[in-house]
PDB file of C-alpha atoms in Angstrom:
ATOM      1  CA  UNK A 668      28.584  16.094 -21.771  1.00 74.00           C
ATOM      2  CA  UNK A 669      30.048  13.572 -24.528  1.00 84.00           C
ATOM      3  CA  UNK A 670      32.868  14.277 -26.605  1.00 93.00           C
ATOM      4  CA  UNK A 671      32.128  12.465 -30.179  1.00 96.00           C
ATOM      5  CA  UNK A 672      34.680  11.494 -32.837  1.00 97.00           C
ATOM      6  CA  UNK A 673      33.708   9.654 -36.142  1.00 97.00           C
ATOM      7  CA  UNK A 674      35.544   7.974 -38.354  1.00 97.00           C
ATOM      8  CA  UNK A 675      35.373   5.043 -41.313  1.00 98.00           C
ATOM      9  CA  UNK A 676      33.889   7.895 -44.166  1.00 97.00           C
ATOM     10  CA  UNK A 677      35.465   7.384 -47.705  1.00 97.00           C
ATOM     11  CA  UNK A 678      34.627   7.225 -51.299  1.00 98.00           C
ATOM     12  CA  UNK A 679      32.910   3.729 -52.111  1.00 98.00           C
ATOM     13  CA  UNK A 680      31.086   2.714 -55.452  1.00 98.00           C
ATOM     14  CA  UNK A 681      27.561   2.535 -55.712  1.00 97.00           C
ATOM     15  CA  UNK A 682      26.026  -1.005 -54.057  1.00 98.00           C
ATOM     16  CA  UNK A 683      29.243  -0.791 -51.909  1.00 98.00           C
ATOM     17  CA  UNK A 684      29.254  -0.811 -47.826  1.00 98.00           C
ATOM     18  CA  UNK A 685      30.765   1.206 -45.271  1.00 98.00           C
ATOM     19  CA  UNK A 686      31.073   1.114 -41.576  1.00 98.00           C
ATOM     20  CA  UNK A 687      31.121   4.468 -39.742  1.00 98.00           C
ATOM     21  CA  UNK A 688      32.388   4.196 -36.069  1.00 98.00           C
ATOM     22  CA  UNK A 689      32.019   6.870 -33.261  1.00 98.00           C
ATOM     23  CA  UNK A 690      34.049   7.058 -30.445  1.00 97.00           C
ATOM     24  CA  UNK A 691      32.940   8.710 -27.085  1.00 95.00           C
ATOM     25  CA  UNK A 692      34.532  10.015 -23.962  1.00 93.00           C
ATOM     26  CA  UNK A 693      32.643  10.607 -21.154  1.00 81.00           C
ATOM     27  CA  UNK A 694      31.011   8.936 -18.312  1.00 75.00           C
ATOM     28  CA  UNK A 695      27.309   9.401 -19.468  1.00 86.00           C
ATOM     29  CA  UNK A 696      27.647   7.688 -22.879  1.00 90.00           C
ATOM     30  CA  UNK A 697      25.934   4.220 -21.614  1.00 89.00           C
ATOM     31  CA  UNK A 698      23.058   6.351 -20.383  1.00 91.00           C
ATOM     32  CA  UNK A 699      22.288   8.056 -23.107  1.00 94.00           C
ATOM     33  CA  UNK A 700      20.583   7.368 -26.783  1.00 97.00           C
ATOM     34  CA  UNK A 701      23.244   7.755 -29.727  1.00 97.00           C
ATOM     35  CA  UNK A 702      22.180   8.725 -33.333  1.00 98.00           C
ATOM     36  CA  UNK A 703      23.359   9.433 -36.757  1.00 98.00           C
ATOM     37  CA  UNK A 704      22.695  12.357 -38.721  1.00 98.00           C
ATOM     38  CA  UNK A 705      23.755  13.267 -42.131  1.00 98.00           C
ATOM     39  CA  UNK A 706      23.661  16.412 -44.060  1.00 98.00           C
ATOM     40  CA  UNK A 707      24.169  16.876 -47.772  1.00 96.00           C
ATOM     41  CA  UNK A 708      25.170  20.065 -49.561  1.00 92.00           C
ATOM     42  CA  UNK A 709      22.583  22.726 -49.837  1.00 94.00           C
ATOM     43  CA  UNK A 710      20.317  20.620 -47.453  1.00 96.00           C
ATOM     44  CA  UNK A 711      19.013  20.342 -43.669  1.00 96.00           C
ATOM     45  CA  UNK A 712      20.815  17.799 -41.471  1.00 96.00           C
ATOM     46  CA  UNK A 713      18.288  14.639 -41.466  1.00 97.00           C
ATOM     47  CA  UNK A 714      17.903  11.896 -39.062  1.00 98.00           C
ATOM     48  CA  UNK A 715      19.218   8.337 -40.314  1.00 98.00           C
ATOM     49  CA  UNK A 716      19.341   6.089 -37.456  1.00 98.00           C
ATOM     50  CA  UNK A 717      19.151   6.108 -33.352  1.00 98.00           C
ATOM     51  CA  UNK A 718      19.909   3.655 -30.851  1.00 98.00           C
ATOM     52  CA  UNK A 719      18.198   3.503 -26.808  1.00 97.00           C
ATOM     53  CA  UNK A 720      20.948   3.935 -24.002  1.00 95.00           C
ATOM     54  CA  UNK A 721      20.778   0.020 -23.868  1.00 93.00           C
ATOM     55  CA  UNK A 722      20.666  -0.878 -27.503  1.00 90.00           C
ATOM     56  CA  UNK A 723      17.263  -2.367 -27.259  1.00 92.00           C
ATOM     57  CA  UNK A 724      15.391   0.237 -29.744  1.00 96.00           C
ATOM     58  CA  UNK A 725      16.688   1.426 -32.886  1.00 97.00           C
ATOM     59  CA  UNK A 726      15.031   3.691 -35.296  1.00 97.00           C
ATOM     60  CA  UNK A 727      15.596   4.314 -39.008  1.00 98.00           C
ATOM     61  CA  UNK A 728      14.799   6.808 -41.509  1.00 98.00           C
ATOM     62  CA  UNK A 729      12.569   5.318 -44.483  1.00 98.00           C
ATOM     63  CA  UNK A 730      15.323   6.102 -46.919  1.00 97.00           C
ATOM     64  CA  UNK A 731      18.130   3.790 -44.924  1.00 98.00           C
ATOM     65  CA  UNK A 732      15.766   1.005 -43.592  1.00 98.00           C
ATOM     66  CA  UNK A 733      16.949  -2.313 -44.424  1.00 98.00           C
ATOM     67  CA  UNK A 734      20.559  -0.888 -45.807  1.00 98.00           C
ATOM     68  CA  UNK A 735      21.923   0.579 -42.660  1.00 98.00           C
ATOM     69  CA  UNK A 736      22.049  -0.739 -39.071  1.00 98.00           C
ATOM     70  CA  UNK A 737      23.209   0.927 -36.262  1.00 98.00           C
ATOM     71  CA  UNK A 738      24.844  -0.594 -33.003  1.00 98.00           C
ATOM     72  CA  UNK A 739      26.781   0.171 -29.848  1.00 97.00           C
ATOM     73  CA  UNK A 740      28.742  -1.335 -27.397  1.00 96.00           C
ATOM     74  CA  UNK A 741      28.965   0.288 -24.391  1.00 94.00           C
ATOM     75  CA  UNK A 742      31.915  -1.259 -22.809  1.00 94.00           C
ATOM     76  CA  UNK A 743      34.123   0.270 -25.970  1.00 95.00           C
ATOM     77  CA  UNK A 744      32.177   3.362 -25.741  1.00 95.00           C
ATOM     78  CA  UNK A 745      31.326   3.151 -29.272  1.00 97.00           C
ATOM     79  CA  UNK A 746      28.345   3.340 -31.440  1.00 98.00           C
ATOM     80  CA  UNK A 747      28.231   2.286 -35.572  1.00 98.00           C
ATOM     81  CA  UNK A 748      26.730   2.566 -38.326  1.00 98.00           C
ATOM     82  CA  UNK A 749      26.434  -0.071 -40.683  1.00 98.00           C
ATOM     83  CA  UNK A 750      26.001   1.252 -44.517  1.00 98.00           C
ATOM     84  CA  UNK A 751      25.061  -1.559 -47.255  1.00 98.00           C
ATOM     85  CA  UNK A 752      23.919  -1.208 -50.638  1.00 98.00           C
ATOM     86  CA  UNK A 753      24.552   2.562 -50.436  1.00 98.00           C
ATOM     87  CA  UNK A 754      23.387   5.043 -53.353  1.00 98.00           C
ATOM     88  CA  UNK A 755      24.579   8.327 -54.721  1.00 97.00           C
ATOM     89  CA  UNK A 756      21.954   9.610 -52.793  1.00 97.00           C
ATOM     90  CA  UNK A 757      23.596   8.285 -49.307  1.00 98.00           C
ATOM     91  CA  UNK A 758      26.500  10.916 -50.183  1.00 98.00           C
ATOM     92  CA  UNK A 759      26.994  13.422 -47.256  1.00 98.00           C
ATOM     93  CA  UNK A 760      28.821  14.189 -44.199  1.00 98.00           C
ATOM     94  CA  UNK A 761      27.532  11.957 -41.503  1.00 98.00           C
ATOM     95  CA  UNK A 762      27.769  13.011 -37.638  1.00 98.00           C
ATOM     96  CA  UNK A 763      27.452  11.245 -34.758  1.00 98.00           C
ATOM     97  CA  UNK A 764      25.142  12.664 -31.648  1.00 97.00           C
ATOM     98  CA  UNK A 765      24.456  11.932 -28.074  1.00 96.00           C
ATOM     99  CA  UNK A 766      20.983  12.437 -26.864  1.00 95.00           C
ATOM    100  CA  UNK A 767      19.686  14.186 -23.673  1.00 92.00           C
ATOM    101  CA  UNK A 768      17.682  10.922 -23.174  1.00 91.00           C
ATOM    102  CA  UNK A 769      17.935   7.428 -22.658  1.00 93.00           C
ATOM    103  CA  UNK A 770      14.988   7.009 -25.268  1.00 94.00           C
ATOM    104  CA  UNK A 771      15.731   7.078 -28.918  1.00 95.00           C
ATOM    105  CA  UNK A 772      14.764  10.173 -30.995  1.00 96.00           C
ATOM    106  CA  UNK A 773      14.518  11.207 -34.608  1.00 96.00           C
ATOM    107  CA  UNK A 774      14.790  14.854 -33.390  1.00 95.00           C
ATOM    108  CA  UNK A 775      17.791  16.871 -34.023  1.00 95.00           C
ATOM    109  CA  UNK A 776      16.981  19.143 -30.744  1.00 95.00           C
ATOM    110  CA  UNK A 777      16.670  15.925 -28.797  1.00 96.00           C
ATOM    111  CA  UNK A 778      20.690  15.961 -28.941  1.00 96.00           C
ATOM    112  CA  UNK A 779      23.125  17.625 -27.253  1.00 93.00           C
ATOM    113  CA  UNK A 780      26.459  16.822 -28.362  1.00 95.00           C
ATOM    114  CA  UNK A 781      28.074  16.457 -31.808  1.00 97.00           C
ATOM    115  CA  UNK A 782      30.979  14.728 -33.422  1.00 97.00           C
ATOM    116  CA  UNK A 783      32.529  16.973 -36.069  1.00 97.00           C
ATOM    117  CA  UNK A 784      31.454  14.366 -39.022  1.00 97.00           C
ATOM    118  CA  UNK A 785      32.913  12.154 -41.626  1.00 98.00           C
ATOM    119  CA  UNK A 786      32.269  12.434 -45.363  1.00 98.00           C
ATOM    120  CA  UNK A 787      31.028   9.557 -47.141  1.00 98.00           C
ATOM    121  CA  UNK A 788      30.898   9.793 -50.850  1.00 98.00           C
ATOM    122  CA  UNK A 789      29.041   7.344 -52.978  1.00 98.00           C
ATOM    123  CA  UNK A 790      30.010   7.234 -56.930  1.00 97.00           C
ATOM    124  CA  UNK A 791      27.566   5.970 -59.613  1.00 94.00           C
TER     125      UNK A 791
END
């Protein structure tokens, strides 16, 4: 399995930007898809973005499309989430996840390793 540690969360004003990072350890990082999910208080965990094992395919939730960008650097065992034009509705704990397969997925149950999460708070 892959061990994951997120960083980069914080408090930002609406229309601001943040870049989340997820550092992975384990030999399988470069062979599996990676995803970002988020969970707001009182809500279910929801898909945000995913990238395939080599970075060739990316997927985004409609709510973040055009504002967020997922990328990965397999040489550094790191996946990123660049978040621009942030809105108060983006406030949540953001989780990095490693997939079971090479292809990216929007489904929570396609991921079997999770980080501890990083808080993102967007003020209006």
